[in-house]
């Protein structure tokens, strides 16, 4: 079955960077786009960006445009999201989510990675 | 950017029907997708393209979309349906094309 398994929780200091991974299995990795979505404590879902199947094209939400980088490694079926210049407001659970064949919705989600930014 | 508005909370007794609204400007012209998120878990897709159900989602979950409101309906509500529910659309705004609603907390009495 389709599975997205993310890396473990992280604690970072303000100004640092974090890189979260998402390993896919159970489907043809190179056929699907992948999104990243985050959720601050007690808050709703916020879309961050999308990377195409080959990793050659990305689209980021304007809010994160200058701080986020999404990449993918087809040899390991893994997608990465790196967020730089972290601040306390970036404390959140970060999810990878597969783009459905549709493709305008998310048909499978990772379990989430908690990133805590604290001095 | 496009805004989707949901009621913050909704309470429903077991066996009754819950209707969760998602309001947006001319949302009837867009495709609406719904996600269920139980406490401490990742979201799961429950409705896509307004009214289609993924495999494994009970028939008790249904959706509709017209005018300025989309609706997720949960019939014969069970205790296990207690969760946050989010609507989502794709918009032509290139700066933020994937938009989520504000979320509705459904409490089963």
Tab-separated table of C-alpha atoms in Angstrom:
chain	number	residue	atom	x	y	z
A	1	UNK	CA	0.000	0.000	0.000
A	2	UNK	CA	1.034	3.621	-0.443
A	3	UNK	CA	3.145	4.857	2.459
A	4	UNK	CA	4.916	8.106	3.220
A	5	UNK	CA	7.284	7.856	6.176
A	6	UNK	CA	8.800	11.045	7.500
A	7	UNK	CA	11.886	11.736	9.570
A	8	UNK	CA	11.742	12.311	13.298
A	9	UNK	CA	11.079	15.365	15.404
A	10	UNK	CA	13.567	18.216	15.405
A	11	UNK	CA	14.440	20.999	17.822
A	12	UNK	CA	16.173	24.006	16.313
A	13	UNK	CA	17.328	27.417	17.456
A	14	UNK	CA	16.085	30.603	15.820
A	15	UNK	CA	18.018	31.384	12.664
A	16	UNK	CA	18.913	27.761	11.998
A	17	UNK	CA	17.703	25.525	9.168
A	18	UNK	CA	15.845	22.227	9.238
A	19	UNK	CA	15.589	19.518	6.609
A	20	UNK	CA	12.701	17.063	6.788
A	21	UNK	CA	12.578	13.888	4.712
A	22	UNK	CA	9.658	11.865	3.391
A	23	UNK	CA	10.290	8.354	2.039
A	24	UNK	CA	7.678	6.960	-0.304
A	25	UNK	CA	6.805	3.348	-0.992
A	26	UNK	CA	4.029	1.289	-2.534
A	27	UNK	CA	3.740	3.235	-5.785
A	28	UNK	CA	5.756	4.554	-8.715
A	29	UNK	CA	7.591	7.450	-7.102
A	30	UNK	CA	8.433	9.195	-10.370
A	31	UNK	CA	4.793	9.441	-11.439
A	32	UNK	CA	3.468	11.743	-8.738
A	33	UNK	CA	3.972	15.286	-7.539
A	34	UNK	CA	4.534	15.829	-3.817
A	35	UNK	CA	3.332	18.651	-1.579
A	36	UNK	CA	4.407	19.952	1.804
A	37	UNK	CA	1.803	21.242	4.254
A	38	UNK	CA	2.340	22.506	7.776
A	39	UNK	CA	0.170	22.885	10.863
A	40	UNK	CA	1.073	25.139	13.763
A	41	UNK	CA	-0.069	23.991	17.235
A	42	UNK	CA	-3.847	24.250	17.490
A	43	UNK	CA	-4.088	25.799	14.033
A	44	UNK	CA	-5.253	24.789	10.578
A	45	UNK	CA	-3.459	23.414	7.552
A	46	UNK	CA	-1.162	25.643	5.490
A	47	UNK	CA	0.137	24.720	2.044
A	48	UNK	CA	3.862	25.374	1.549
A	49	UNK	CA	4.731	24.136	-1.907
A	50	UNK	CA	4.927	21.355	-4.479
A	51	UNK	CA	7.683	19.527	-6.350
A	52	UNK	CA	7.225	17.734	-9.665
A	53	UNK	CA	7.920	14.007	-10.183
A	54	UNK	CA	11.423	14.464	-11.579
A	55	UNK	CA	12.416	17.143	-9.083
A	56	UNK	CA	13.157	19.660	-11.810
A	57	UNK	CA	10.354	22.072	-10.969
A	58	UNK	CA	8.971	23.530	-7.760
A	59	UNK	CA	6.257	26.006	-6.831
A	60	UNK	CA	6.298	27.591	-3.411
A	61	UNK	CA	3.691	29.611	-1.553
A	62	UNK	CA	4.696	33.239	-1.646
A	63	UNK	CA	5.009	33.286	2.143
A	64	UNK	CA	7.867	30.786	2.042
A	65	UNK	CA	9.370	31.713	-1.317
A	66	UNK	CA	12.719	32.918	-0.013
A	67	UNK	CA	13.177	30.379	2.803
A	68	UNK	CA	12.076	26.963	1.544
A	69	UNK	CA	13.733	24.469	-0.772
A	70	UNK	CA	12.104	21.226	-1.884
A	71	UNK	CA	14.113	18.467	-3.519
A	72	UNK	CA	13.702	14.794	-4.297
A	73	UNK	CA	16.007	11.815	-4.730
A	74	UNK	CA	14.532	9.320	-7.165
A	75	UNK	CA	17.149	6.700	-6.291
A	76	UNK	CA	15.785	6.451	-2.740
A	77	UNK	CA	12.183	7.573	-3.407
A	78	UNK	CA	12.632	10.371	-0.900
A	79	UNK	CA	11.453	13.961	-0.923
A	80	UNK	CA	13.030	16.669	1.210
A	81	UNK	CA	11.853	20.010	2.521
A	82	UNK	CA	14.405	22.446	3.929
A	83	UNK	CA	13.294	25.588	5.728
A	84	UNK	CA	15.880	28.212	6.633
A	85	UNK	CA	16.062	31.255	8.914
A	86	UNK	CA	13.760	29.551	11.382
A	87	UNK	CA	11.741	31.607	13.842
A	88	UNK	CA	9.420	30.650	16.668
A	89	UNK	CA	6.401	30.976	14.378
A	90	UNK	CA	7.750	28.076	12.317
A	91	UNK	CA	7.077	25.680	15.177
A	92	UNK	CA	4.656	23.257	13.573
A	93	UNK	CA	4.030	19.752	12.333
A	94	UNK	CA	5.224	19.430	8.752
A	95	UNK	CA	3.518	16.929	6.452
A	96	UNK	CA	4.403	15.606	3.052
A	97	UNK	CA	1.311	14.778	1.013
A	98	UNK	CA	1.107	13.053	-2.343
A	99	UNK	CA	-0.677	14.900	-5.111
A	100	UNK	CA	-3.504	12.778	-6.428
A	101	UNK	CA	-3.679	11.878	-10.099
A	102	UNK	CA	-6.416	14.545	-10.188
A	103	UNK	CA	-4.081	16.422	-9.378
A	104	UNK	CA	-5.534	19.205	-7.288
A	105	UNK	CA	-5.884	17.416	-3.993
A	106	UNK	CA	-3.864	15.237	-1.611
A	107	UNK	CA	-4.582	11.529	-1.541
A	108	UNK	CA	-2.002	10.270	0.939
A	109	UNK	CA	-0.202	11.969	3.810
A	110	UNK	CA	2.926	11.287	5.808
A	111	UNK	CA	2.651	10.907	9.556
A	112	UNK	CA	4.054	14.396	10.166
A	113	UNK	CA	7.273	15.759	11.637
A	114	UNK	CA	7.220	18.133	14.580
A	115	UNK	CA	9.713	20.959	14.252
A	116	UNK	CA	10.171	23.051	17.379
A	117	UNK	CA	12.000	26.352	17.152
A	118	UNK	CA	13.170	27.560	20.532
A	119	UNK	CA	16.139	29.340	22.003
B	1	UNK	CA	-5.961	35.067	-2.194
B	2	UNK	CA	-9.027	32.861	-2.076
B	3	UNK	CA	-10.646	32.371	1.342
B	4	UNK	CA	-12.629	29.371	2.588
B	5	UNK	CA	-14.721	29.830	5.733
B	6	UNK	CA	-15.943	27.007	7.962
B	7	UNK	CA	-17.802	27.075	11.284
B	8	UNK	CA	-15.298	26.511	14.111
B	9	UNK	CA	-17.290	23.773	15.789
B	10	UNK	CA	-20.282	21.515	15.505
B	11	UNK	CA	-21.832	19.112	18.005
B	12	UNK	CA	-23.959	16.155	16.986
B	13	UNK	CA	-25.536	13.206	18.767
B	14	UNK	CA	-24.719	9.651	17.713
B	15	UNK	CA	-26.976	8.424	14.932
B	16	UNK	CA	-27.825	11.930	13.766
B	17	UNK	CA	-26.598	13.839	10.701
B	18	UNK	CA	-23.754	16.361	10.714
B	19	UNK	CA	-23.525	18.964	7.964
B	20	UNK	CA	-20.294	20.937	7.720
B	21	UNK	CA	-20.308	24.015	5.520
B	22	UNK	CA	-17.435	25.547	3.563
B	23	UNK	CA	-18.085	28.998	2.163
B	24	UNK	CA	-16.184	30.727	-0.600
B	25	UNK	CA	-16.752	33.185	-3.418
B	26	UNK	CA	-18.490	31.226	-6.198
B	27	UNK	CA	-17.133	27.998	-4.737
B	28	UNK	CA	-19.654	26.110	-6.852
B	29	UNK	CA	-17.392	26.740	-9.839
B	30	UNK	CA	-14.480	24.956	-8.155
B	31	UNK	CA	-13.834	21.375	-7.103
B	32	UNK	CA	-13.896	20.895	-3.335
B	33	UNK	CA	-12.043	18.220	-1.390
B	34	UNK	CA	-12.494	17.262	2.271
B	35	UNK	CA	-10.095	15.880	4.860
B	36	UNK	CA	-10.658	14.340	8.275
B	37	UNK	CA	-8.018	14.818	10.953
B	38	UNK	CA	-8.362	12.965	14.219
B	39	UNK	CA	-6.510	14.177	17.264
B	40	UNK	CA	-2.754	13.691	16.929
B	41	UNK	CA	-3.006	12.133	13.485
B	42	UNK	CA	-2.338	13.161	9.912
B	43	UNK	CA	-5.285	14.199	7.739
B	44	UNK	CA	-6.972	11.664	5.485
B	45	UNK	CA	-8.998	12.324	2.362
B	46	UNK	CA	-12.713	11.600	2.774
B	47	UNK	CA	-14.274	13.358	-0.253
B	48	UNK	CA	-12.743	14.552	-3.525
B	49	UNK	CA	-14.177	16.409	-6.493
B	50	UNK	CA	-17.154	17.604	-4.445
B	51	UNK	CA	-18.793	14.224	-3.882
B	52	UNK	CA	-16.513	11.274	-4.713
B	53	UNK	CA	-15.397	8.935	-1.943
B	54	UNK	CA	-11.989	7.240	-1.854
B	55	UNK	CA	-12.023	3.503	-1.324
B	56	UNK	CA	-12.418	2.624	2.330
B	57	UNK	CA	-14.443	5.711	3.226
B	58	UNK	CA	-17.944	4.772	4.435
B	59	UNK	CA	-20.981	5.722	2.377
B	60	UNK	CA	-22.123	7.755	5.376
B	61	UNK	CA	-19.784	10.476	4.104
B	62	UNK	CA	-21.112	12.535	1.211
B	63	UNK	CA	-20.503	15.942	-0.310
B	64	UNK	CA	-22.211	18.616	-2.355
B	65	UNK	CA	-21.213	21.956	-3.823
B	66	UNK	CA	-23.272	24.791	-5.255
B	67	UNK	CA	-23.268	28.565	-5.362
B	68	UNK	CA	-21.237	29.939	-2.491
B	69	UNK	CA	-21.271	26.891	-0.197
B	70	UNK	CA	-19.920	23.368	-0.249
B	71	UNK	CA	-21.164	20.866	2.319
B	72	UNK	CA	-19.780	17.691	3.840
B	73	UNK	CA	-22.545	15.512	5.255
B	74	UNK	CA	-21.939	12.714	7.732
B	75	UNK	CA	-24.983	10.498	8.176
B	76	UNK	CA	-25.603	8.229	11.160
B	77	UNK	CA	-22.746	9.825	13.049
B	78	UNK	CA	-20.550	7.528	15.140
B	79	UNK	CA	-18.179	8.275	17.998
B	80	UNK	CA	-15.266	7.549	15.659
B	81	UNK	CA	-16.264	10.472	13.436
B	82	UNK	CA	-15.142	12.953	16.080
B	83	UNK	CA	-12.382	14.940	14.370
B	84	UNK	CA	-11.426	18.178	12.659
B	85	UNK	CA	-12.642	18.498	9.082
B	86	UNK	CA	-11.049	20.729	6.441
B	87	UNK	CA	-12.270	21.683	2.998
B	88	UNK	CA	-9.752	22.473	0.266
B	89	UNK	CA	-9.789	23.871	-3.265
B	90	UNK	CA	-7.315	24.593	-6.011
B	91	UNK	CA	-7.345	28.223	-7.085
B	92	UNK	CA	-5.827	29.970	-10.067
B	93	UNK	CA	-3.880	32.294	-7.760
B	94	UNK	CA	-0.332	31.462	-8.709
B	95	UNK	CA	1.015	32.683	-5.375
B	96	UNK	CA	-1.116	30.335	-3.309
B	97	UNK	CA	-3.011	27.845	-5.457
B	98	UNK	CA	-3.876	25.276	-2.781
B	99	UNK	CA	-6.249	26.688	-0.188
B	100	UNK	CA	-7.583	25.058	2.973
B	101	UNK	CA	-10.638	26.033	4.922
B	102	UNK	CA	-10.391	27.187	8.517
B	103	UNK	CA	-11.466	23.799	9.840
B	104	UNK	CA	-14.458	22.530	11.810
B	105	UNK	CA	-14.191	20.564	15.035
B	106	UNK	CA	-16.948	17.940	15.138
B	107	UNK	CA	-17.835	16.720	18.603
B	108	UNK	CA	-19.993	13.622	19.056
B	109	UNK	CA	-22.116	14.059	22.164
